[in-house]
Short mmCIF file of C-alpha atoms in Angstrom, two decimals:
data_model
loop_
_atom_site.label_atom_id
_atom_site.label_comp_id
_atom_site.label_asym_id
_atom_site.label_seq_id
_atom_site.Cartn_x
_atom_site.Cartn_y
_atom_site.Cartn_z
CA MET A 297 9.53 -13.93 28.60
CA ILE A 298 9.18 -11.10 31.08
CA ARG A 299 5.96 -10.16 32.84
CA ARG A 300 5.44 -6.45 33.52
CA ARG A 301 2.73 -4.34 35.12
CA CYS A 302 1.62 -0.88 34.12
CA GLY A 303 4.37 1.63 34.86
CA GLU A 304 7.14 -0.97 34.85
CA SER A 305 9.96 -1.11 32.31
CA VAL A 306 12.38 -3.42 30.62
CA TRP A 307 15.73 -2.39 29.23
CA VAL A 308 17.21 -3.72 26.00
CA GLY A 309 20.92 -3.14 26.20
CA PRO A 310 22.25 -0.13 28.14
CA ASP A 311 20.22 2.61 26.49
CA VAL A 312 16.83 1.36 25.26
CA GLU A 313 13.98 1.48 27.75
CA ILE A 314 10.51 0.10 27.03
CA ARG A 315 7.88 1.08 29.60
CA VAL A 316 4.30 -0.15 29.87
CA LEU A 317 2.24 3.05 30.00
CA GLU A 318 -1.30 1.74 29.78
CA VAL A 319 -3.16 -1.54 29.52
CA ALA A 320 -6.80 -1.38 28.52
CA GLY A 321 -9.22 -3.34 26.40
CA GLY A 322 -6.68 -5.84 25.14
CA ARG A 323 -4.32 -3.07 24.02
CA VAL A 324 -1.03 -2.01 25.53
CA LYS A 325 0.51 1.43 25.22
CA LEU A 326 4.31 1.32 25.30
CA GLY A 327 6.72 4.17 25.81
CA ILE A 328 10.08 3.61 24.16
CA ALA A 329 13.15 5.70 24.98
CA ALA A 330 16.01 4.96 22.62
CA PRO A 331 18.93 6.78 20.96
CA ARG A 332 18.18 8.46 17.64
CA ASN A 333 20.15 5.85 15.73
CA VAL A 334 17.93 3.01 16.96
CA LEU A 335 15.11 2.34 14.53
CA VAL A 336 11.78 1.65 16.23
CA LEU A 337 9.05 0.29 13.98
CA ARG A 338 5.61 -1.13 14.53
CA ASP A 339 5.50 -4.74 13.38
CA GLU A 340 3.05 -4.01 10.57
CA LEU A 341 5.28 -1.24 9.23
CA LYS A 342 8.32 -3.52 9.19
CA LEU A 343 6.27 -6.20 7.39
CA THR A 344 4.97 -3.63 4.93
CA GLU A 345 8.52 -2.48 4.20
CA ASP A 346 9.46 -6.11 3.50
CA PHE A 347 6.38 -6.51 1.31
CA ASN A 348 7.15 -3.33 -0.65
CA ARG A 349 10.72 -4.41 -1.27
CA GLN A 350 9.53 -7.76 -2.58
CA ALA A 351 6.85 -6.07 -4.68
CA SER A 352 9.51 -3.84 -6.25
CA ARG A 353 11.59 -6.70 -7.64
CA GLY A 354 10.07 -6.46 -11.05
CA LEU A 355 7.65 -8.60 -12.96
CA ALA A 356 8.24 -11.74 -14.92
CA PRO A 357 6.60 -11.53 -18.34
CA GLY A 358 2.97 -12.46 -18.22
CA GLU A 359 2.47 -12.32 -14.46
CA ALA A 360 0.39 -9.16 -14.48
CA VAL A 361 -1.53 -10.30 -17.55
CA ARG A 362 -2.44 -13.59 -15.88
CA LEU A 363 -3.51 -11.83 -12.71
CA ALA A 364 -5.66 -9.34 -14.62
CA ALA A 365 -7.33 -12.18 -16.51
CA MET A 366 -7.98 -14.07 -13.30
CA LEU A 367 -9.48 -10.99 -11.65
CA ALA A 368 -11.68 -10.32 -14.66
CA ARG A 369 -13.07 -13.86 -14.44
CA SER A 370 -13.67 -13.69 -10.71
CA ARG A 371 -15.21 -10.23 -10.53
CA PRO A 372 -18.96 -10.42 -10.05
CA GLU A 373 -21.02 -8.33 -12.42
CA GLY A 374 -22.26 -5.07 -11.03
CA THR A 375 -19.64 -4.61 -8.32
CA PRO A 376 -19.08 -0.94 -7.53
CA LEU A 377 -15.42 -1.17 -8.55
CA GLY A 378 -15.84 -0.57 -12.24
CA LYS A 379 -17.81 2.61 -12.03
CA SER A 380 -15.90 4.57 -9.42
CA TYR A 381 -12.50 3.38 -10.56
CA SER A 382 -13.18 4.21 -14.19
CA GLN A 383 -14.51 7.59 -13.15
CA ASN A 384 -11.27 8.34 -11.36
CA PHE A 385 -9.40 7.70 -14.55
CA ARG A 386 -11.79 9.73 -16.64
CA ASP A 387 -11.11 12.52 -14.15
CA GLY A 388 -7.45 12.27 -15.03
CA LEU A 389 -5.80 9.77 -12.75
CA MET B 198 4.74 17.42 -21.65
CA SER B 199 7.32 15.65 -19.46
CA HIS B 200 8.74 12.21 -19.91
CA LEU B 201 10.44 9.51 -17.88
CA GLN B 202 12.34 6.34 -18.59
CA SER B 203 10.83 3.14 -17.27
CA SER B 204 12.45 -0.28 -17.23
CA THR B 205 8.95 -1.69 -17.66
CA PHE B 206 7.46 0.64 -20.28
CA GLY B 207 10.41 2.41 -21.91
CA ARG B 208 9.86 6.13 -22.52
CA VAL B 209 6.63 7.39 -21.02
CA ASP B 210 5.28 10.85 -21.80
CA TYR B 211 3.03 12.45 -19.24
CA GLN B 212 1.46 15.73 -18.25
CA ALA B 213 3.08 17.49 -15.33
CA ASP B 214 -0.04 17.08 -13.20
CA GLU B 215 -0.41 13.33 -13.76
CA PRO B 216 1.97 11.93 -11.12
CA PHE B 217 0.90 11.87 -7.50
CA ARG B 218 3.09 12.74 -4.55
CA LEU B 219 3.42 10.22 -1.77
CA ILE B 220 3.93 11.91 1.56
CA ALA B 221 7.07 10.36 3.11
CA GLY B 222 7.31 7.94 0.21
CA LEU B 223 6.48 4.27 0.34
CA ALA B 224 7.43 2.18 3.38
CA GLY B 225 10.98 1.03 2.73
CA PHE B 226 11.46 3.62 -0.04
CA PRO B 227 11.56 6.93 1.82
CA GLY B 228 13.06 8.93 -1.05
CA GLU B 229 10.51 7.81 -3.61
CA GLU B 230 7.71 10.35 -3.51
CA MET B 231 6.58 10.83 -7.10
CA PHE B 232 4.76 8.05 -8.94
CA LEU B 233 3.05 8.04 -12.29
CA PRO B 234 -0.03 5.81 -12.47
CA VAL B 235 0.02 3.80 -15.70
CA GLN B 236 -3.06 1.91 -16.78
CA ILE B 237 -3.15 -0.69 -19.52
CA PRO B 238 -6.81 -1.08 -20.50
CA GLU B 239 -6.47 -4.80 -21.21
CA GLN B 240 -5.18 -5.33 -17.69
CA PHE B 241 -7.93 -3.46 -15.88
CA PRO B 242 -8.22 -3.20 -12.88
CA LEU B 243 -4.44 -3.52 -12.47
CA LEU B 244 -2.61 -0.26 -12.17
CA TYR B 245 1.14 0.29 -12.42
CA LEU B 246 2.83 2.84 -10.20
CA GLN B 247 5.99 3.92 -11.98
CA SER B 248 8.56 5.91 -10.01
CA VAL B 249 9.31 9.21 -11.68
CA LEU B 250 12.77 9.19 -10.11
CA THR B 251 13.91 5.59 -10.63
CA PRO B 252 13.35 3.84 -13.97
CA SER B 253 13.60 0.36 -12.49
CA LEU B 254 11.08 0.97 -9.70
CA CYS B 255 7.56 0.05 -10.71
CA PHE B 256 4.83 -1.44 -8.54
CA VAL B 257 1.64 -3.25 -9.46
CA ALA B 258 -1.43 -2.20 -7.54
CA LEU B 259 -5.12 -3.01 -7.35
CA PRO B 260 -8.01 -0.97 -6.01
CA VAL B 261 -8.87 -2.54 -2.67
CA THR B 262 -12.51 -2.70 -3.72
CA SER B 263 -11.55 -5.05 -6.56
CA ILE B 264 -10.32 -7.45 -3.89
CA ASP B 265 -12.94 -6.78 -1.22
CA PRO B 266 -15.95 -4.72 -2.37
CA ASP B 267 -16.81 -4.05 1.27
CA TYR B 268 -13.33 -2.86 2.27
CA GLU B 269 -13.59 -0.23 4.99
CA LEU B 270 -10.92 2.32 5.78
CA SER B 271 -9.91 3.06 9.34
CA THR B 272 -7.11 5.50 8.83
CA ALA B 273 -8.39 8.92 9.89
CA GLU B 274 -4.95 10.36 10.51
CA GLU B 275 -3.68 9.47 7.05
CA LEU B 276 -6.87 10.67 5.38
CA ALA B 277 -6.44 14.01 7.14
CA ALA B 278 -2.84 14.13 5.92
CA ILE B 279 -4.06 14.07 2.33
CA GLY B 280 -6.86 16.53 2.97
CA LEU B 281 -9.83 14.18 3.30
CA SER B 282 -12.29 13.76 6.13
CA ALA B 283 -12.12 10.77 8.44
CA ASP B 284 -15.29 9.16 7.05
CA THR B 285 -14.12 9.17 3.42
CA GLN B 286 -14.40 5.79 1.77
CA PRO B 287 -12.96 4.69 -1.60
CA GLY B 288 -14.89 6.43 -4.33
CA LYS B 289 -15.06 9.74 -6.05
CA ASN B 290 -12.24 11.65 -4.35
CA LEU B 291 -10.24 8.76 -3.02
CA LEU B 292 -8.43 5.99 -4.81
CA CYS B 293 -7.44 3.28 -2.38
CA LEU B 294 -4.81 0.90 -3.75
CA ALA B 295 -3.26 -2.29 -2.47
CA LEU B 296 0.26 -3.07 -3.67
CA VAL B 297 0.73 -6.50 -5.19
CA CYS B 298 3.71 -8.82 -5.08
CA PHE B 299 4.26 -11.99 -7.08
CA ASP B 300 6.01 -15.13 -5.93
CA GLU B 301 8.12 -17.56 -7.92
CA ASN B 302 5.26 -20.02 -8.31
CA GLY B 303 2.92 -17.63 -10.05
CA GLY B 304 0.99 -16.73 -6.91
CA ALA B 305 0.29 -13.16 -5.93
CA ALA B 306 -0.65 -11.34 -2.77
CA ALA B 307 -2.02 -7.88 -2.04
CA ASN B 308 -1.27 -5.79 1.02
CA LEU B 309 -4.65 -4.83 2.43
CA ARG B 310 -3.11 -3.74 5.71
CA ALA B 311 -1.25 -0.80 4.22
CA PRO B 312 -3.23 0.72 1.35
CA VAL B 313 -1.95 3.62 -0.71
CA LEU B 314 -4.53 6.37 -0.41
CA VAL B 315 -4.63 8.85 -3.28
CA ASN B 316 -6.59 12.09 -3.11
CA THR B 317 -7.58 12.18 -6.78
CA THR B 318 -8.30 15.91 -6.64
CA THR B 319 -5.01 17.11 -5.17
CA ARG B 320 -2.93 14.07 -6.21
CA VAL B 321 -1.39 13.82 -2.79
CA ALA B 322 -1.07 10.29 -1.47
CA VAL B 323 0.06 8.36 1.57
CA GLN B 324 0.70 4.74 2.39
CA ALA B 325 -1.46 4.18 5.44
CA VAL B 326 -0.28 1.31 7.61
CA ARG B 327 -3.30 0.27 9.62
CA SER B 328 -2.73 -0.50 13.27
CA ASP B 329 -5.74 -2.81 13.45
CA ASP B 330 -5.50 -6.38 12.19
CA ARG B 331 -8.78 -6.51 10.29
CA TYR B 332 -6.98 -6.96 6.97
CA PRO B 333 -3.81 -8.98 6.25
CA ILE B 334 -0.51 -7.74 4.90
CA ARG B 335 -0.44 -10.67 2.48
CA HIS B 336 -3.89 -11.34 1.12
CA PRO B 337 -3.57 -14.16 -1.44
CA LEU B 338 -4.97 -13.39 -4.88
CA GLY B 339 -6.35 -16.19 -6.97
CA ALA B 340 -8.74 -18.93 -6.00
CA SER B 341 -6.22 -21.70 -6.55
CA LYS B 342 -3.83 -20.42 -3.90
CA GLU B 343 -4.62 -21.18 -0.30
CA GLU B 344 -1.71 -19.07 0.84
CA SER B 345 0.82 -17.09 -1.07
CA SER B 346 4.43 -17.37 -0.02
CA CYS B 347 5.18 -13.99 -1.48
#
């Protein structure tokens, strides 16, 4: 663990610099200087990439059918979903 | 009429204006920009997103409002990128989808943190990865699952 103040940096290896630019309201703004070949991703984007890859692995038979049935049972009557979603499809999507 | 080959559905015929274009593709799939939405009425509200380019690439998605009727967007930049104003909420001009993944035990989870926003008028879409932590990346689906491992 390394403690840093605003304006201070840490280096990761010889050519990646991470500088604290701003600290306010529980948020930190970081400036990252790195070579073009170094991938810099926000955590949520990395996790979303992982999620998407897992979601792309194909479906076992019946999985989607079971999920649809479960959702149909759990959906309260009169939720706004049905109307707007159906309308989108009537409009062509 | 165009057609594509799908590992899930076989040959699918579609009108040229049916697919939507994902700006920059999906996270982790940068080259995949064209997806055809496929709906099976019996499986409503599930929606399949079939890649036009890759037969084996097909996602399952759900409208976020089918998971959380009060879901609120906070993705002004991405909405602007698909030609919608910052205060647009899921509805007439905007379809807001959460991708779904299944685990080996029959559980499923939806990504509410990074919805796919589709402008239903222009058919331009973007996967908007929220920077706030109001919604989880893996929201378990199904009352019997406390937590999905998927």
